[in-house]
Structure formats: C-alpha cells, structure tokens
C-alpha cells in the first residue's frame, strides 16, 4: 500500500513539473508606451497573460524602428516562446519577421497591421483601419448635413492606420458634392502636436467646418486649440474611444469618436499566441469590430462596457 502511495506521489510530482514546463514566456514589443491607446493595450495584455498563466515581458520602442528590431532580436536571444509585436512602422517589419522565422517562434502582430503577407506561425489581431475612417467620416458628414470643409489630422505616416484611415475619410468626403478636404497634416498621434497644427490653421484663417482626427489624442489637441481661440463652431471627431476621448464626448467638446476595442485586441492577441504555441488551428487575421460613440449613446455604451 505504501509503495502504491509513493508511486502516486511521484507521478503527481512528475505531472506537476510537466505542467510547469508548459508555462510560456512571451516577449511583447510595443511601439510607444506614451501613446494613450498603446498604454491601455499594454495593461490589458498584461492582465490577460496572467489569466492564461503566461509570463510576459514588455519593452518600449519609443517610436524608434531600429530599437524595436533590436528588442525583437533580444527577445529571441533570451529564448522567449513567442513575440507579440505592435510595430513602430508597419512597412518596416520584414527584419523582425525574418528573425522570428529563423528562430521558429510565433510572431503575433497587434493593433497595427503589417503591410506585408503573413507567413506560417504569424497572425494579426486588430481592427480594419479603413473601416474606422469610413465610420468616422460618415457619422461626421451626417452631423454636417453633408456640406462643408473638412480638415484631417493624420497620425504618423509610417503607420498603416494613419494612411488607411485618411484614405477612407477622403473617400467618404468625395461622395458628397458639397464637401471637400480643406487641410491635411500629420500630428503624429500626439495631442500637443495637434494643438500646434490646428492653431496654425486657425491663424491662417482656414474656413474649416469640421476636423477628422485619426485618433482621440489629436482630436483632443484640436479641441484645446479651438478652446484657446474661443472657437466653438468647428466639429471634431476622433478614433479610439479612450477614457479621455469619452470624457470629451461627455462634456460636448468632441462630436463623436469611433471606439477601437483595446481590451478585445489585447485578449485576442494573447489567445492567438497561446493557440499558436499549443499548435491549435488559428486564422491569420482576427478582426475586432469598431463602434460609433456619440453623446446620444454614451451612457448606453458605458453601461455595456466591462
């Protein structure tokens, strides 16, 4: 009886060690911790990695492509099991893809879609940038009664999000004969840079009726510039639905925003990572839907949010 008991204990210990051996280490390379949306993404991913009993290590590229390439190589040298990548430059991902392929480890892109074909053991989790831009401008055009001049605040032009959202906004405006793009300039996703850009437009006397910003941070910067100029006649729309953005919707400063689900993207990225590591079937693209947020549905949206 004692021998059987001892064998059972030894078997239990072996099973326990085997389970521990399956604990995965994931390197998470993010474009810039200072960006509001990326900060939310980071927090949600950290929570989901813990839920999945995976060890996550986060690094900040600070908007530097060369630094991010080095960080990915460092992760590989440290022997991580997989890498989640939020790229600085969606056109500059080839070196990191090649490094992950050589090391035979999964590479999962999140939030910013790479502009190259994905290979095996790679996936993208995020939203369709063009759809976000289209939803934003259609809602804004309706508020404008389909007439007037639009200025576009673009994100960093190295990002697919900025280019695709902008193209979609321009395509919607082109549908309506009484609307046109009057100004277009990058503020690189930053609130303070948007203040400077919009202040310049106002000083030049541009007859702007609405501003479509590629993200909430730039929309907030635009609102700050308008407030400084005591101009309450220009509609402003953002994209992301960050807590700060929703506050500006609530107080009436922002006409609308397009909610981009950071939590959904974060959870999806971690779950796809786990599936690839466990050799489970996955789709190469996991699309997370957007939602239009205005003052009219803000309370309903807040009540439905986790």
Short mmCIF file of C-alpha atoms in Angstrom, two decimals:
data_model
loop_
_atom_site.label_atom_id
_atom_site.label_comp_id
_atom_site.label_asym_id
_atom_site.label_seq_id
_atom_site.Cartn_x
_atom_site.Cartn_y
_atom_site.Cartn_z
CA UNK A 1 0.00 0.00 0.00
CA UNK A 2 2.84 2.32 0.95
CA UNK A 3 4.62 1.55 -2.35
CA UNK A 4 1.47 2.41 -4.30
CA UNK A 5 1.12 5.64 -2.35
CA UNK A 6 4.76 6.55 -3.05
CA UNK A 7 4.35 5.83 -6.75
CA UNK A 8 1.22 8.00 -6.83
CA UNK A 9 3.08 10.89 -5.14
CA UNK A 10 5.99 10.56 -7.58
CA UNK A 11 3.57 10.50 -10.53
CA UNK A 12 1.80 13.61 -9.21
CA UNK A 13 5.13 15.43 -8.88
CA UNK A 14 6.08 14.44 -12.43
CA UNK A 15 2.75 15.72 -13.75
CA UNK A 16 3.24 18.95 -11.80
CA UNK A 17 6.71 19.50 -13.29
CA UNK A 18 5.34 18.69 -16.74
CA UNK A 19 2.63 21.32 -16.32
CA UNK A 20 5.18 23.90 -15.18
CA UNK A 21 7.35 23.10 -18.20
CA UNK A 22 4.48 24.19 -20.43
CA UNK A 23 4.43 27.70 -18.98
CA UNK A 24 5.24 30.04 -21.87
CA UNK A 25 7.36 33.19 -21.92
CA UNK A 26 6.12 35.90 -24.25
CA UNK A 27 8.02 38.99 -25.32
CA UNK A 28 5.75 41.98 -26.01
CA UNK A 29 7.32 44.73 -28.13
CA UNK A 30 5.20 47.89 -28.18
CA UNK A 31 5.68 50.96 -30.37
CA UNK A 32 5.46 53.64 -27.71
CA UNK A 33 4.30 53.40 -24.08
CA UNK A 34 3.48 57.13 -24.12
CA UNK A 35 0.65 56.73 -26.63
CA UNK A 36 -2.66 56.58 -24.78
CA UNK A 37 -4.12 53.66 -26.73
CA UNK A 38 -0.88 51.65 -26.52
CA UNK A 39 -0.82 52.20 -22.76
CA UNK A 40 -4.33 50.73 -22.46
CA UNK A 41 -3.33 47.85 -24.74
CA UNK A 42 -0.30 47.12 -22.54
CA UNK A 43 -2.34 47.00 -19.32
CA UNK A 44 -4.99 44.72 -20.83
CA UNK A 45 -2.39 42.37 -22.33
CA UNK A 46 -0.56 42.09 -19.01
CA UNK A 47 -3.85 41.10 -17.33
CA UNK A 48 -4.69 38.51 -20.00
CA UNK A 49 -1.19 36.98 -19.92
CA UNK A 50 -1.66 36.43 -16.18
CA UNK A 51 -5.10 34.91 -16.80
CA UNK A 52 -3.54 32.50 -19.29
CA UNK A 53 -0.70 31.73 -16.85
CA UNK A 54 1.90 33.03 -19.29
CA UNK A 55 4.92 35.13 -18.39
CA UNK A 56 5.03 38.43 -20.30
CA UNK A 57 7.94 40.83 -20.67
CA UNK A 58 7.17 44.28 -22.14
CA UNK A 59 9.57 46.64 -23.92
CA UNK A 60 9.07 50.16 -25.27
CA UNK A 61 10.48 51.08 -28.70
CA UNK A 62 9.81 54.80 -28.04
CA UNK A 63 8.81 55.20 -31.69
CA UNK A 64 12.24 54.03 -32.92
CA UNK A 65 12.18 51.31 -35.62
CA UNK A 66 15.85 50.35 -35.20
CA UNK A 67 15.38 50.00 -31.43
CA UNK A 68 12.34 47.78 -31.95
CA UNK A 69 14.25 45.49 -34.33
CA UNK A 70 16.96 45.13 -31.67
CA UNK A 71 14.36 44.45 -28.97
CA UNK A 72 12.85 41.63 -31.02
CA UNK A 73 16.30 40.13 -31.56
CA UNK A 74 16.98 40.42 -27.82
CA UNK A 75 13.75 38.54 -27.07
CA UNK A 76 14.83 35.76 -29.43
CA UNK A 77 18.26 35.57 -27.80
CA UNK A 78 16.58 35.34 -24.39
CA UNK A 79 14.67 32.30 -25.62
CA UNK A 80 11.08 33.56 -25.44
CA UNK A 81 8.46 31.19 -26.79
CA UNK A 82 6.56 33.83 -28.80
CA UNK A 83 6.59 37.54 -29.58
CA UNK A 84 3.63 39.94 -29.69
CA UNK A 85 4.52 42.98 -31.80
CA UNK A 86 2.87 46.40 -32.03
CA UNK A 87 5.09 47.78 -34.81
CA UNK A 88 6.52 51.29 -34.98
CA UNK A 89 6.49 51.15 -38.78
CA UNK A 90 4.00 48.83 -40.47
CA UNK A 91 6.14 48.84 -43.63
CA UNK A 92 9.36 48.11 -41.74
CA UNK A 93 8.51 44.73 -40.20
CA UNK A 94 10.47 42.46 -42.56
CA UNK A 95 13.63 42.19 -40.39
CA UNK A 96 11.56 41.17 -37.37
CA UNK A 97 9.53 38.68 -39.37
CA UNK A 98 12.72 37.15 -40.77
CA UNK A 99 14.28 36.90 -37.31
CA UNK A 100 11.21 35.19 -35.84
CA UNK A 101 11.05 32.79 -38.78
CA UNK A 102 14.73 31.84 -38.37
CA UNK A 103 14.15 31.23 -34.67
CA UNK A 104 10.97 29.25 -35.44
CA UNK A 105 8.86 31.15 -32.92
CA UNK A 106 5.35 32.58 -33.44
CA UNK A 107 5.04 36.30 -34.18
CA UNK A 108 1.69 37.93 -33.46
CA UNK A 109 1.00 41.49 -34.61
CA UNK A 110 -1.47 43.54 -32.58
CA UNK A 111 -3.32 46.79 -33.35
CA UNK A 112 -1.13 47.84 -36.29
CA UNK A 113 -1.45 45.64 -39.35
CA UNK A 114 1.81 44.81 -41.16
CA UNK A 115 1.77 45.77 -44.83
CA UNK A 116 3.32 42.51 -45.98
CA UNK A 117 1.98 38.99 -46.36
CA UNK A 118 1.96 36.98 -43.15
CA UNK A 119 3.72 33.62 -43.11
CA UNK A 120 3.07 30.48 -41.09
CA UNK A 121 3.25 30.92 -37.31
CA UNK A 122 2.23 34.58 -37.75
CA UNK A 123 -1.07 36.36 -37.15
CA UNK A 124 -2.63 39.81 -36.85
CA UNK A 125 -5.17 40.83 -34.21
CA UNK A 126 -6.78 44.24 -34.55
CA UNK A 127 -9.31 46.35 -36.38
CA UNK A 128 -9.66 47.29 -40.04
CA UNK A 129 -8.24 50.83 -40.26
CA UNK A 130 -10.19 51.76 -43.38
CA UNK A 131 -13.49 50.77 -41.77
CA UNK A 132 -12.72 53.03 -38.79
CA UNK A 133 -12.03 56.01 -41.06
CA UNK A 134 -15.18 55.36 -43.08
CA UNK A 135 -17.39 55.10 -39.98
CA UNK A 136 -15.89 58.27 -38.54
CA UNK A 137 -16.43 60.38 -41.65
CA UNK A 138 -19.91 59.06 -42.43
CA UNK A 139 -21.03 59.99 -38.90
CA UNK A 140 -19.31 63.36 -39.11
CA UNK A 141 -20.75 64.08 -42.57
CA UNK A 142 -24.24 63.42 -41.21
CA UNK A 143 -23.64 65.93 -38.40
CA UNK A 144 -22.51 68.45 -41.06
CA UNK A 145 -25.66 67.89 -43.15
CA UNK A 146 -23.33 66.67 -45.90
CA UNK A 147 -21.82 70.07 -46.64
CA UNK A 148 -18.72 71.96 -45.55
CA UNK A 149 -14.92 71.93 -45.35
CA UNK A 150 -13.04 69.19 -43.52
CA UNK A 151 -9.52 69.25 -42.11
CA UNK A 152 -7.77 65.93 -41.45
CA UNK A 153 -5.29 65.37 -38.62
CA UNK A 154 -3.21 62.35 -39.62
CA UNK A 155 -1.21 60.04 -37.40
CA UNK A 156 2.40 59.08 -38.08
CA UNK A 157 2.67 58.39 -41.80
CA UNK A 158 4.84 55.33 -41.11
CA UNK A 159 1.68 53.63 -39.80
CA UNK A 160 -0.86 51.80 -41.93
CA UNK A 161 -3.58 53.08 -39.59
CA UNK A 162 -2.89 56.71 -40.44
CA UNK A 163 -2.79 56.19 -44.19
CA UNK A 164 -5.82 53.89 -44.38
CA UNK A 165 -7.99 55.96 -42.07
CA UNK A 166 -7.12 59.10 -44.02
CA UNK A 167 -7.85 57.45 -47.39
CA UNK A 168 -11.20 56.26 -46.10
CA UNK A 169 -12.10 59.73 -44.78
CA UNK A 170 -11.20 61.26 -48.15
CA UNK A 171 -13.26 58.63 -49.99
CA UNK A 172 -16.35 59.45 -47.93
CA UNK A 173 -15.92 63.20 -48.49
CA UNK A 174 -15.55 62.59 -52.24
CA UNK A 175 -19.05 61.06 -52.28
CA UNK A 176 -20.71 64.33 -51.32
CA UNK A 177 -20.59 67.21 -53.81
CA UNK A 178 -20.92 69.93 -51.16
CA UNK A 179 -18.00 68.67 -49.06
CA UNK A 180 -14.25 68.93 -49.56
CA UNK A 181 -10.93 68.39 -47.80
CA UNK A 182 -9.51 71.80 -46.97
CA UNK A 183 -6.46 70.92 -44.85
CA UNK A 184 -4.49 67.73 -44.17
CA UNK A 185 -1.43 67.40 -41.94
CA UNK A 186 0.22 64.87 -39.65
CA UNK A 187 0.38 65.48 -35.91
CA UNK A 188 1.97 62.02 -35.36
CA UNK A 189 -0.78 60.80 -32.99
CA UNK A 190 0.23 63.44 -30.40
CA UNK A 191 -2.07 65.82 -28.52
CA UNK A 192 0.46 68.67 -28.26
CA UNK A 193 1.40 68.47 -31.93
CA UNK A 194 -2.29 68.64 -32.88
CA UNK A 195 -2.61 71.83 -30.82
CA UNK A 196 0.17 73.40 -32.90
CA UNK A 197 -1.22 72.21 -36.26
CA UNK A 198 -4.78 73.38 -35.60
CA UNK A 199 -3.59 76.69 -34.13
CA UNK A 200 -1.73 77.27 -37.39
CA UNK A 201 -4.84 76.53 -39.44
CA UNK A 202 -6.86 78.98 -37.37
CA UNK A 203 -4.21 81.70 -37.61
CA UNK A 204 -4.22 81.29 -41.39
CA UNK A 205 -7.97 81.81 -41.42
CA UNK A 206 -8.83 78.47 -43.00
CA UNK A 207 -12.66 78.22 -43.21
CA UNK A 208 -12.85 74.80 -41.54
CA UNK A 209 -16.22 73.35 -40.55
CA UNK A 210 -15.03 70.05 -39.09
CA UNK A 211 -11.83 68.22 -38.10
CA UNK A 212 -11.47 64.46 -38.56
CA UNK A 213 -8.57 63.23 -36.44
CA UNK A 214 -7.03 59.78 -36.91
CA UNK A 215 -7.12 59.27 -33.12
CA UNK A 216 -8.61 60.73 -29.94
CA UNK A 217 -5.37 62.27 -28.72
CA UNK A 218 -5.12 64.50 -31.81
CA UNK A 219 -8.84 65.25 -31.59
CA UNK A 220 -8.33 66.44 -28.01
CA UNK A 221 -5.39 68.58 -29.15
CA UNK A 222 -7.64 70.11 -31.81
CA UNK A 223 -10.29 70.89 -29.19
CA UNK A 224 -7.68 72.52 -26.96
CA UNK A 225 -6.56 74.75 -29.85
CA UNK A 226 -10.18 75.67 -30.62
CA UNK A 227 -10.81 76.50 -26.97
CA UNK A 228 -7.74 78.73 -26.88
CA UNK A 229 -9.10 80.55 -29.94
CA UNK A 230 -12.61 80.67 -28.37
CA UNK A 231 -13.94 78.90 -31.47
CA UNK A 232 -16.97 76.71 -30.75
CA UNK A 233 -18.19 76.35 -34.33
CA UNK A 234 -15.95 73.54 -35.57
CA UNK A 235 -16.98 69.90 -35.09
CA UNK A 236 -14.22 67.49 -34.03
CA UNK A 237 -14.22 63.69 -34.37
CA UNK A 238 -11.70 61.15 -33.10
CA UNK A 239 -10.99 57.44 -33.24
CA UNK A 240 -10.18 55.02 -30.37
CA UNK A 241 -12.74 55.74 -27.66
CA UNK A 242 -10.09 56.15 -24.98
CA UNK A 243 -11.22 57.22 -21.48
CA UNK A 244 -10.01 60.76 -22.20
CA UNK A 245 -11.84 60.76 -25.52
CA UNK A 246 -15.07 59.59 -23.92
CA UNK A 247 -14.81 62.36 -21.34
CA UNK A 248 -14.63 64.91 -24.16
CA UNK A 249 -17.71 63.31 -25.73
CA UNK A 250 -19.48 63.62 -22.38
CA UNK A 251 -18.68 67.31 -21.94
CA UNK A 252 -19.62 68.10 -25.53
CA UNK A 253 -16.16 69.06 -26.77
CA UNK A 254 -15.92 66.14 -29.19
CA UNK A 255 -18.76 65.40 -31.58
CA UNK A 256 -18.04 61.68 -31.85
CA UNK A 257 -15.39 59.01 -31.71
CA UNK A 258 -15.04 55.52 -33.11
CA UNK A 259 -14.42 53.03 -30.33
CA UNK A 260 -11.48 50.75 -31.00
CA UNK A 261 -11.58 47.88 -28.55
CA UNK A 262 -8.15 47.81 -26.88
CA UNK A 263 -9.27 45.10 -24.45
CA UNK A 264 -10.64 42.95 -27.27
CA UNK A 265 -7.41 43.34 -29.24
CA UNK A 266 -5.27 42.58 -26.19
CA UNK A 267 -7.22 39.47 -25.19
CA UNK A 268 -7.36 38.30 -28.80
CA UNK A 269 -3.60 38.71 -29.26
CA UNK A 270 -2.80 36.69 -26.15
CA UNK A 271 -5.30 33.96 -27.01
CA UNK A 272 -3.97 33.66 -30.57
CA UNK A 273 -0.45 33.48 -29.14
CA UNK A 274 -1.48 30.66 -26.80
CA UNK A 275 -3.21 28.81 -29.65
CA UNK A 276 -0.13 29.02 -31.88
CA UNK A 277 2.11 27.80 -29.06
CA UNK A 278 -0.27 24.91 -28.36
CA UNK A 279 -0.28 24.09 -32.09
CA UNK A 280 -4.00 24.79 -32.32
CA UNK A 281 -5.58 25.99 -35.60
CA UNK A 282 -5.93 29.78 -35.90
CA UNK A 283 -6.92 32.27 -38.56
CA UNK A 284 -4.16 34.59 -39.82
CA UNK A 285 -6.37 37.66 -39.22
CA UNK A 286 -8.64 38.24 -36.23
CA UNK A 287 -10.74 41.37 -36.79
CA UNK A 288 -12.07 43.27 -33.78
CA UNK A 289 -15.10 45.47 -34.69
CA UNK A 290 -15.50 49.22 -34.11
CA UNK A 291 -18.43 51.12 -32.60
CA UNK A 292 -19.55 54.73 -33.18
CA UNK A 293 -19.85 56.70 -29.91
CA UNK A 294 -21.73 60.00 -29.56
CA UNK A 295 -23.38 61.81 -26.66
CA UNK A 296 -26.62 60.08 -27.64
CA UNK A 297 -25.35 56.56 -26.92
CA UNK A 298 -22.50 57.28 -24.47
CA UNK A 299 -24.46 56.22 -21.39
CA UNK A 300 -25.62 53.02 -23.10
CA UNK A 301 -22.07 52.29 -24.24
CA UNK A 302 -20.65 52.89 -20.75
CA UNK A 303 -23.27 50.61 -19.19
CA UNK A 304 -22.45 47.81 -21.65
CA UNK A 305 -18.67 48.12 -21.19
CA UNK A 306 -16.93 45.78 -18.75
#
